[in-house]
mmCIF file of C-alpha atoms in Angstrom:
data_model
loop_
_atom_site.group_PDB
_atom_site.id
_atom_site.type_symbol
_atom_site.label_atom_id
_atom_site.label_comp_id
_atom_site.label_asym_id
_atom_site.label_seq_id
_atom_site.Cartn_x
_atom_site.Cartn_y
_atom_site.Cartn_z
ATOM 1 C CA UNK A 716 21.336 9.619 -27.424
ATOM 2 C CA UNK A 717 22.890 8.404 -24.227
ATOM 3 C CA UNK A 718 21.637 11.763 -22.414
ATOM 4 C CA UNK A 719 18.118 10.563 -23.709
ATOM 5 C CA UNK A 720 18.685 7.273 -22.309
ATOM 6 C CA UNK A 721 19.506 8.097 -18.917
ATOM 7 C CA UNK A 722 16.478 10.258 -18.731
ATOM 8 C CA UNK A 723 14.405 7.762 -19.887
ATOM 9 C CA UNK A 724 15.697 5.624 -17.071
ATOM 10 C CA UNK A 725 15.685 8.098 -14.316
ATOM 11 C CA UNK A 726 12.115 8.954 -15.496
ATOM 12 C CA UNK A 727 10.710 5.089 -15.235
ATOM 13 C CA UNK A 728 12.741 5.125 -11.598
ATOM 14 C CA UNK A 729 10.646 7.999 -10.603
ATOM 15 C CA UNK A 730 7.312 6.439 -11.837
ATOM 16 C CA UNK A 731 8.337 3.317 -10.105
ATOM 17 C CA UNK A 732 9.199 4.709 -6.976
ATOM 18 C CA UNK A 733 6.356 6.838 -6.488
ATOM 19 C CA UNK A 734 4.193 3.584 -7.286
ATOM 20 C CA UNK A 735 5.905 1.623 -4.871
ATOM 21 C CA UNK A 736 5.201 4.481 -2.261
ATOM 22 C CA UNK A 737 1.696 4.580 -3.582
ATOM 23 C CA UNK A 738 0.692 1.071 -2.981
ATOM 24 C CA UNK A 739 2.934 1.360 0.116
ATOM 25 C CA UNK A 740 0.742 3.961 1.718
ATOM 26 C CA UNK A 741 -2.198 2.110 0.308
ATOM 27 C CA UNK A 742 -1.193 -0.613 2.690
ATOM 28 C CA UNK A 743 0.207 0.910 5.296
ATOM 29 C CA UNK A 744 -3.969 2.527 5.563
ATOM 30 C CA UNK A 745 -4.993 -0.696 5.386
ATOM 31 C CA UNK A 746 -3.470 -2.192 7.765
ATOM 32 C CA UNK A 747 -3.669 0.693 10.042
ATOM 33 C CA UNK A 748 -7.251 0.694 9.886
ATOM 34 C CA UNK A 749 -7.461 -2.692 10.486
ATOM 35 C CA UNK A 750 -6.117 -2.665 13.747
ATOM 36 C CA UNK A 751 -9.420 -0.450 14.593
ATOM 37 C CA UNK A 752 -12.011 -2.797 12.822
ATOM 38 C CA UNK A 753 -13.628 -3.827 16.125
ATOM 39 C CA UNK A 754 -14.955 -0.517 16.972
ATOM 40 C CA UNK A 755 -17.540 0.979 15.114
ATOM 41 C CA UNK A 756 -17.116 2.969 12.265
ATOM 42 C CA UNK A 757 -19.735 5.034 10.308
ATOM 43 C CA UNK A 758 -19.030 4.474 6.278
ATOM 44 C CA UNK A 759 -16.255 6.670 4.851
ATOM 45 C CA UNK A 760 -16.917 8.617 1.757
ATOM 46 C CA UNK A 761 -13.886 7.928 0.500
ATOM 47 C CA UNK A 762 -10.635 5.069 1.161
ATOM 48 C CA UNK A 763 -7.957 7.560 1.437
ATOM 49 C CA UNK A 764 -9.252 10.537 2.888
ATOM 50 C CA UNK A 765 -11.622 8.803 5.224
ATOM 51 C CA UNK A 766 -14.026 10.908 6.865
ATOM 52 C CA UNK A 767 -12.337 13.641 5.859
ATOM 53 C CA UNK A 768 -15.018 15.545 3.894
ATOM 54 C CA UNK A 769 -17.710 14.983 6.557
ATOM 55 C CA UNK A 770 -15.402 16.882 9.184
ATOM 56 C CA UNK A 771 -14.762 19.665 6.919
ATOM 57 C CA UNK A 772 -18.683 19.932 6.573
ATOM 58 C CA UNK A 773 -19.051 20.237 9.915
ATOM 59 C CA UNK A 774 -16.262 22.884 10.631
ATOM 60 C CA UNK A 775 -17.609 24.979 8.349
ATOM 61 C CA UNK A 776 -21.004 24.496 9.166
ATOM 62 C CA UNK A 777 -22.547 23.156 6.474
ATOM 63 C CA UNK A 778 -25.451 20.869 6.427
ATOM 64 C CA UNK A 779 -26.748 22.673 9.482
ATOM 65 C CA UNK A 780 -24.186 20.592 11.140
ATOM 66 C CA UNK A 781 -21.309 21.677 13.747
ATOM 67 C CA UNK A 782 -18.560 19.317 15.407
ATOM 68 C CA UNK A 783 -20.907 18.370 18.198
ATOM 69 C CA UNK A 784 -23.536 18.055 16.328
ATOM 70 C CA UNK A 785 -21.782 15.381 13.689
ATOM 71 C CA UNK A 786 -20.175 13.371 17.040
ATOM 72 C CA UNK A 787 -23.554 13.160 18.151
ATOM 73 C CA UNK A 788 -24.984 11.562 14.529
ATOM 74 C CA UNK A 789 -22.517 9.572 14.167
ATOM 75 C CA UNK A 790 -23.288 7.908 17.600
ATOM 76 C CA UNK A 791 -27.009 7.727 17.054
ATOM 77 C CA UNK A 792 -25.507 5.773 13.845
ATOM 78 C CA UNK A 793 -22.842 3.219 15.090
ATOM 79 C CA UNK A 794 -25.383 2.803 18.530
ATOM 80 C CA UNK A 795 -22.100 3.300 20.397
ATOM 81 C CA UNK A 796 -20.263 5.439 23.040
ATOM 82 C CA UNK A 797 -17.392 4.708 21.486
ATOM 83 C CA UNK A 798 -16.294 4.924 17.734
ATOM 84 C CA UNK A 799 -13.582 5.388 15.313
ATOM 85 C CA UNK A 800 -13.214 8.306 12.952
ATOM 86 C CA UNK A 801 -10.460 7.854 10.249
ATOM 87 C CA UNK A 802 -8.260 10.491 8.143
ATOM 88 C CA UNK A 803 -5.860 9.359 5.894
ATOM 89 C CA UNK A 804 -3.291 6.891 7.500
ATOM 90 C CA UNK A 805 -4.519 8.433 11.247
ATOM 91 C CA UNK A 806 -7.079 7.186 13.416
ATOM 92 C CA UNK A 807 -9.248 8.806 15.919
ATOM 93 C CA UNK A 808 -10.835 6.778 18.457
ATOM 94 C CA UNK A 809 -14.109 8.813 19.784
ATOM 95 C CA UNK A 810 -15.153 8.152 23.468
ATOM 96 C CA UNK A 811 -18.409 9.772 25.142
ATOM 97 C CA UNK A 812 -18.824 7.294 27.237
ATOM 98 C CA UNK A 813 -18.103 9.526 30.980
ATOM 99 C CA UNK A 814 -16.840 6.872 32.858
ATOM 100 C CA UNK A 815 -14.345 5.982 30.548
ATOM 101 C CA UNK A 816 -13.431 9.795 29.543
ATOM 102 C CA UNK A 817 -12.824 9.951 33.525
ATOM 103 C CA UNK A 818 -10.877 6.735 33.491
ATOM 104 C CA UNK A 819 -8.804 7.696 30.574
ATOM 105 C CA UNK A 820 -7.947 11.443 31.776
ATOM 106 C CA UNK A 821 -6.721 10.164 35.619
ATOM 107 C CA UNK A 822 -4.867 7.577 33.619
ATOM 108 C CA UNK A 823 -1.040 9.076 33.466
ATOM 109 C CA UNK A 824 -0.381 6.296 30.906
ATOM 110 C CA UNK A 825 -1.875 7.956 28.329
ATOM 111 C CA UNK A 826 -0.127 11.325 27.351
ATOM 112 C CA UNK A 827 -1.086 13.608 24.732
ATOM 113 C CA UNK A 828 0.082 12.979 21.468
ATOM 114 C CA UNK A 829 2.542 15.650 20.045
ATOM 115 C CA UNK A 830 1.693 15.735 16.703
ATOM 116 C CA UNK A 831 -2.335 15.844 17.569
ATOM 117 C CA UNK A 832 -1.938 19.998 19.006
ATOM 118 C CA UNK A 833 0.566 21.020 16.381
ATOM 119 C CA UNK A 834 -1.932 23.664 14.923
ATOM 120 C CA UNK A 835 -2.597 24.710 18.294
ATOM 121 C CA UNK A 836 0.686 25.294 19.191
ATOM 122 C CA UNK A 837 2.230 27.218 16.117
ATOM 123 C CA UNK A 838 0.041 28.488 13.172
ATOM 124 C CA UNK A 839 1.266 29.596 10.136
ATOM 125 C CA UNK A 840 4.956 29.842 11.560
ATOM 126 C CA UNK A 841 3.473 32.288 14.278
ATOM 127 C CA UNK A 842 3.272 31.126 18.401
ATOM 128 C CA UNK A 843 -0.386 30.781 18.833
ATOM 129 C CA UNK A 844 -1.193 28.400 22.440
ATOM 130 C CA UNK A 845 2.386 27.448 22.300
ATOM 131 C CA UNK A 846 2.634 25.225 25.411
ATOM 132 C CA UNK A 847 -0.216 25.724 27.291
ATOM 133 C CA UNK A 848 -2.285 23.360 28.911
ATOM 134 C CA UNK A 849 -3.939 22.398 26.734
ATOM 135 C CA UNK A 850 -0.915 21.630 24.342
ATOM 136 C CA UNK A 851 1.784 21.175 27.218
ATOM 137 C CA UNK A 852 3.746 17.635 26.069
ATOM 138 C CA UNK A 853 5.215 17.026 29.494
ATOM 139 C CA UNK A 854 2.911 15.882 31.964
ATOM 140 C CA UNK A 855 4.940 16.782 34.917
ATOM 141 C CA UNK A 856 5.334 20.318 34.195
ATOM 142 C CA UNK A 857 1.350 20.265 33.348
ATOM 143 C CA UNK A 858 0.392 18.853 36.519
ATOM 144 C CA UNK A 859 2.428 21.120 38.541
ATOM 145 C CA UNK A 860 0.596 24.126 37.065
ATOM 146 C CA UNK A 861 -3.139 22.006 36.547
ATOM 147 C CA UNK A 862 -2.913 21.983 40.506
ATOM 148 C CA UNK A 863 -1.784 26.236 41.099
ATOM 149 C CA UNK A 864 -4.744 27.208 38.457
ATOM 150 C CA UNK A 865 -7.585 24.617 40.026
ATOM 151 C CA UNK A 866 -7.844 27.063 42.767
ATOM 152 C CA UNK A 867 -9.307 29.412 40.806
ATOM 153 C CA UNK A 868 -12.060 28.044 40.333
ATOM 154 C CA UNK A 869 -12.775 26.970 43.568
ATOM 155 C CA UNK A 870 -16.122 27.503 44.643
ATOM 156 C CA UNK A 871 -15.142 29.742 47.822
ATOM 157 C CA UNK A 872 -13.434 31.997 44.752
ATOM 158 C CA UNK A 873 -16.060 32.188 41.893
ATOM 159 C CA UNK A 874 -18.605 33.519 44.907
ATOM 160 C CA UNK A 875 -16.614 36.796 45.034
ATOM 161 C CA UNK A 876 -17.468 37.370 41.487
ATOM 162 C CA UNK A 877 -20.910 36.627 40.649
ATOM 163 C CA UNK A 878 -21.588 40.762 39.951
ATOM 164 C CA UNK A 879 -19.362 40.660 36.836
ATOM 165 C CA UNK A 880 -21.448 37.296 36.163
ATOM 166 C CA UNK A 881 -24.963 39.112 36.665
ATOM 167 C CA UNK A 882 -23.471 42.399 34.509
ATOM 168 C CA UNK A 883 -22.722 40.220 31.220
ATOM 169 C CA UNK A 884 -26.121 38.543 32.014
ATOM 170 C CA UNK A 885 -28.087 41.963 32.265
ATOM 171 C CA UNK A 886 -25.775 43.055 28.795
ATOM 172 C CA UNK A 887 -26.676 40.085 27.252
ATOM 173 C CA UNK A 888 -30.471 40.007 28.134
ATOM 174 C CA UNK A 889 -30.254 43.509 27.186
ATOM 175 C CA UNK A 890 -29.186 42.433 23.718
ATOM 176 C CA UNK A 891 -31.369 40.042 23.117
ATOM 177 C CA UNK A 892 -34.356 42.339 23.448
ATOM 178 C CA UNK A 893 -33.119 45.099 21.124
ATOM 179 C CA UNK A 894 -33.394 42.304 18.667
ATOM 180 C CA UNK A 895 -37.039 40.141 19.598
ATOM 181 C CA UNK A 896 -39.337 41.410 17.236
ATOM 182 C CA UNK A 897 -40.793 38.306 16.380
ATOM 183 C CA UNK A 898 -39.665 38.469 13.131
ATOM 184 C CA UNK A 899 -35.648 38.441 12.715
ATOM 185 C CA UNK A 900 -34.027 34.948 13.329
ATOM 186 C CA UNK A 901 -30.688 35.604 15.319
ATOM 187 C CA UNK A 902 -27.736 33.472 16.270
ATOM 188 C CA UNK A 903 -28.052 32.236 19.570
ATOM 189 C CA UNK A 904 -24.311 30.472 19.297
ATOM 190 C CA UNK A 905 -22.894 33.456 18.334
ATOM 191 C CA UNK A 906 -24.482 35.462 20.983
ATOM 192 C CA UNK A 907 -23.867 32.905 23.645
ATOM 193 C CA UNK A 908 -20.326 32.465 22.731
ATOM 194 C CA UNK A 909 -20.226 36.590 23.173
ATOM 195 C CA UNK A 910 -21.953 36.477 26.512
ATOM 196 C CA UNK A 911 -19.413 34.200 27.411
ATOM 197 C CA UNK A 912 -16.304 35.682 26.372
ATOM 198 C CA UNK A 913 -17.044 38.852 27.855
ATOM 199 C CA UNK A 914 -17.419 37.053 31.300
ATOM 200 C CA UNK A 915 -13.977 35.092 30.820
ATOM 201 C CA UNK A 916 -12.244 38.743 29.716
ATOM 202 C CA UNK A 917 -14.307 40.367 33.312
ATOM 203 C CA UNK A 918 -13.999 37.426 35.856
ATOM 204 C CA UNK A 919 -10.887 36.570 34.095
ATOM 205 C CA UNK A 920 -8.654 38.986 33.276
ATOM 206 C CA UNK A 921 -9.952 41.852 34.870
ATOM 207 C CA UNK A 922 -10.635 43.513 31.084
ATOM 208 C CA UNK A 923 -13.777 44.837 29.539
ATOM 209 C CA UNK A 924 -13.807 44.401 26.241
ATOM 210 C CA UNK A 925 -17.269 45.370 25.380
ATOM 211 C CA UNK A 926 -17.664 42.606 23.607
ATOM 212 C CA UNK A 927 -21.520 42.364 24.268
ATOM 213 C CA UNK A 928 -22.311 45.960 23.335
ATOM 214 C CA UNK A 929 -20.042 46.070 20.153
ATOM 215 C CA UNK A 930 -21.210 43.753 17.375
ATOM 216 C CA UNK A 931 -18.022 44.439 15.455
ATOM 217 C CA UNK A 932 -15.476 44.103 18.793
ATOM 218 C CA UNK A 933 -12.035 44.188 17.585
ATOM 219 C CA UNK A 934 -11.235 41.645 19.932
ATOM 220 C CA UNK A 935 -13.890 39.123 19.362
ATOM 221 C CA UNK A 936 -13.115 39.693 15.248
ATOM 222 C CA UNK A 937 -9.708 39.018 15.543
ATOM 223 C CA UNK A 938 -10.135 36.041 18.490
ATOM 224 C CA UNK A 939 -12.534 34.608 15.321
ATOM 225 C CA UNK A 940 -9.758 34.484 12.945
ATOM 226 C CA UNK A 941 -7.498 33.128 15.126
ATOM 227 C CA UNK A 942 -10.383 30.725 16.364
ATOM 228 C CA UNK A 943 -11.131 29.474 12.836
ATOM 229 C CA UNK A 944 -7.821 29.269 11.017
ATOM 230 C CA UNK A 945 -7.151 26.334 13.814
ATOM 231 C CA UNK A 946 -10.122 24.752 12.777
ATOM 232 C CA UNK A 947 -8.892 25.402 8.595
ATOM 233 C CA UNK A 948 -5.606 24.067 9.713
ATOM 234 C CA UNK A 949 -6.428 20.910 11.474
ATOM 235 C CA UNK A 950 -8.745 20.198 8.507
ATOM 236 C CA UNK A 951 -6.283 20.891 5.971
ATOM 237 C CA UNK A 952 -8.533 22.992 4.246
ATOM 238 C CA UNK A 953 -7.567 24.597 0.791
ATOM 239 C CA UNK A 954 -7.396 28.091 2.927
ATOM 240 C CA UNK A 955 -3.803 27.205 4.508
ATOM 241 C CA UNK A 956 -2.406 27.875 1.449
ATOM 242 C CA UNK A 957 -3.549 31.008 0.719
ATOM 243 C CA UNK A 958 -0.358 33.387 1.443
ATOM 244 C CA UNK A 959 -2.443 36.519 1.967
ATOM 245 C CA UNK A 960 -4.938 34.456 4.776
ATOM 246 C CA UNK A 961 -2.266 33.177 6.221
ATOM 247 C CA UNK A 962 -0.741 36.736 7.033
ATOM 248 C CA UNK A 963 -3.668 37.693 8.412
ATOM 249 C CA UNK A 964 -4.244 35.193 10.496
ATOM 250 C CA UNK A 965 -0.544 36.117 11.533
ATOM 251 C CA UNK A 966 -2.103 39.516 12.341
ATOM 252 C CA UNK A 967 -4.514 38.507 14.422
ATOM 253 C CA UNK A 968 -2.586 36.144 16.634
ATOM 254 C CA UNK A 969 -0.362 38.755 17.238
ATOM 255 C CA UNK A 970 -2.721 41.321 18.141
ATOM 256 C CA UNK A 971 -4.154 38.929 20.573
ATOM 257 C CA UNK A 972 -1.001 38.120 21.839
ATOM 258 C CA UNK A 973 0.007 41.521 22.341
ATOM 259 C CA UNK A 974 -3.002 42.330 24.722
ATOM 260 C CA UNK A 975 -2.587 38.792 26.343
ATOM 261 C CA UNK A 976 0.951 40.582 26.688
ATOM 262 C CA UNK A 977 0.020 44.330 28.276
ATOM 263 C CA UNK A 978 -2.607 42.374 30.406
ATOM 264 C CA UNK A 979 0.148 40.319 32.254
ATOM 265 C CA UNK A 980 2.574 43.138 32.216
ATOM 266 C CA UNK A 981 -0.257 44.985 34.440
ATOM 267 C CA UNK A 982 -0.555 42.796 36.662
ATOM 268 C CA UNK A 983 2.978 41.598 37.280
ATOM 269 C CA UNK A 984 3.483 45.243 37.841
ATOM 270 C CA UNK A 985 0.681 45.775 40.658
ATOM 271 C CA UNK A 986 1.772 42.413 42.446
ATOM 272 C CA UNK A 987 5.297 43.487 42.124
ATOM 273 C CA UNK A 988 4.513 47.364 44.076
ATOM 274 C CA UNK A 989 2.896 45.214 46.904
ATOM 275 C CA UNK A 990 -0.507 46.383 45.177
ATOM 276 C CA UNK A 991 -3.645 44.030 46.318
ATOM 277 C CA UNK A 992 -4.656 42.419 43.346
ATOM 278 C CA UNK A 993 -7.851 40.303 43.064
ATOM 279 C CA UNK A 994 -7.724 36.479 43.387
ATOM 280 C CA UNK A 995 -8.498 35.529 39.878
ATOM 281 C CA UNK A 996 -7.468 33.087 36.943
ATOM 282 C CA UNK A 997 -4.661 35.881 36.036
ATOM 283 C CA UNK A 998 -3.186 35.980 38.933
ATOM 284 C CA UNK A 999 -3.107 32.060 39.417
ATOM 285 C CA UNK A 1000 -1.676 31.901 35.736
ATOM 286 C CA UNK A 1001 1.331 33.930 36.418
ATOM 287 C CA UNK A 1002 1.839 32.122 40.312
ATOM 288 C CA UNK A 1003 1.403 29.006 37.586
ATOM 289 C CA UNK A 1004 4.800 30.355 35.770
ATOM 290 C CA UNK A 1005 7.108 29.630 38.594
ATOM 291 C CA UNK A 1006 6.600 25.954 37.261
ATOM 292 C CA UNK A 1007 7.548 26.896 34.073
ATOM 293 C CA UNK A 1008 10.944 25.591 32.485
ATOM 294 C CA UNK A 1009 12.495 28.665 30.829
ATOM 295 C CA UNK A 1010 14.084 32.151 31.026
ATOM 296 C CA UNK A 1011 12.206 34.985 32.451
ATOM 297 C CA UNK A 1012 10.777 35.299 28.145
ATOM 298 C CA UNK A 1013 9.671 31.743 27.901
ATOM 299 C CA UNK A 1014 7.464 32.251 31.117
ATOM 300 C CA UNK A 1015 6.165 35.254 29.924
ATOM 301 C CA UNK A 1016 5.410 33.484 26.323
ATOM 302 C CA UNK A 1017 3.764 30.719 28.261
ATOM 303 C CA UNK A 1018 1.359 33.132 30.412
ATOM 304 C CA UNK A 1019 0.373 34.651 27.085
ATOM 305 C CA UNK A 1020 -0.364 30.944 25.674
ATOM 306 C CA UNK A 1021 -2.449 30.431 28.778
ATOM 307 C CA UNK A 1022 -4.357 33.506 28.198
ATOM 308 C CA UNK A 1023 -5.390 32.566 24.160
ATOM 309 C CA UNK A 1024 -6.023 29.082 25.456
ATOM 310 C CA UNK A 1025 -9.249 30.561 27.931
ATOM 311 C CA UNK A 1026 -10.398 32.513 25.200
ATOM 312 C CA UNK A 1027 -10.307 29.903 22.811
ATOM 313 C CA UNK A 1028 -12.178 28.102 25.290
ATOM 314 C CA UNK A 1029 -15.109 30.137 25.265
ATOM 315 C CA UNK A 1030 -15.632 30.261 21.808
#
């Protein structure tokens, strides 16, 4: 009897306290999203998720929609360069406007937010851009290395390799006529994120991947998987809880990691004999290191997160 009773009690204490936190978070969104209510804001399909299910359309492509394509309805809807997107208790603020995107990025007041690059960083418990630039915290260290990989993409530099630019052209062009027969619709995104990727692995890295000429490249599958499970994870999509997609996804950011790995190794090894090497974005990202904080690993971790990050970049 007095077992019962206890239970009973500890069982309305749980239903109270999850109430309480309930309604709490029901505020706490509120008010949140208050602080916002001067920008625009196109309606939310729902109160607590936000626009949740219209950015997980988007990602996955449905509606004939894609990320850019949904930032650029929802400005033709608000009739502003600058809008608010909400999910959950966080808020977004959008800004296409350039002059403030320029104002904003020179500003050193505002740094990135940690918590914005976390599936960037680390997916699925595996390193995936770690701290790259794109997900570096500290804005000193990023700076320091910003300023060693500009060069590379100086104009005087990017001259010198305009033949691997015409070859992926020529591949690509190539392509694209095996395929126009008037009939067959293709994929020009997918075939201009290839084109692309096989210039960044040339001019790049110095690797030819065949990307272009193999319709099921290894690399470009598994740089896909990768690609996409950071989309699935900042969405929170149903996927990330999948134990045998998230070992694959493992899978793949280790493979990719691994050739990020024996690419560097390469080239630290030709630099090292007193071998000319060519003036390109791999050998700026390991003169970069020496600005890394860290042992002798850590630097070499950080290379490899600097080598995902360009690839990510051109899909």
């Amino acid at each position: 009897m007095v077992v019962g009773l206890i239970l009973s009690y500890i069982a309305v204490f749980i239903i109270v306290g999850l109430m309480i936190a309930f309604w709490a978070f029901t505020g706490y969104i509120y008010w949140n999203r208050r602080k916002y209510a001067h920008i625009p804001c196109v309606p939310m399909p729902s109160f607590y998720f936000g626009h949740m299910k219209l950015f997980n359309k988007a990602i996955h492509g449905e509606d004939d929609l894609c990320i850019d394509a949904l930032m650029f309805d929802w400005y033709k809807k608000t009739g502003s360069l600058v809008y608010c997107m909400h999910v959950l208790h966080v808020s977004i603020v959008i800004i296409l406007e350039p002059k403030a995107v320029k104002a904003i990025m020179l500003d050193k007041r505002n740094p990135k937010p940690p918590e914005f690059h976390v599936f960037l960083r680390n997916l699925f418990g595996q390193r995936l851009m770690g701290r790259g630039l794109l997900t570096e915290p500290n804005n000193e260290e990023w700076h320091k290395r910003r300023v060693i990989l500009n060069k590379a993409f100086h104009r005087r530099f990017l001259k010198d390799f305009m033949d691997p630019f015409n070859a992926s052209t020529e591949l690509f062009l190539d392509k694209l006529s095996e395929k126009a027969d008037g009939k067959t619709p293709i994929s020009m995104v997918e075939h201009l994120n290839r084109v692309t990727l096989d210039v960044i692995s040339k001019v790049a890295f110095d690797l030819d991947l065949g990307i272009i000429e193999d319709e099921n490249s290894f690399f470009n599958q598994t740089l896909l998987i990768a690609f996409e499970a950071a989309l699935e994870g900042s969405s929170m999509s149903s996927k990330s809880w999948n134990s045998s997609y998230k070992e694959e996804v493992r899978r793949a950011i280790r493979t990719i990691r691994e050739t990020g790995r024996e690419c560097l190794s390469k080239r630290i090894d030709e630099m090292n004999s007193g071998k000319e090497v060519q003036e390109d974005i791999l050998t700026y990202i390991i003169k970069s290191s020496q600005e890394v904080k860290g042992d002798d690993r850590e630097k070499m971790e950080v290379m490899i997160d600097e080598f995902i990050l360009f690839f990510f970049a051109g899909r």
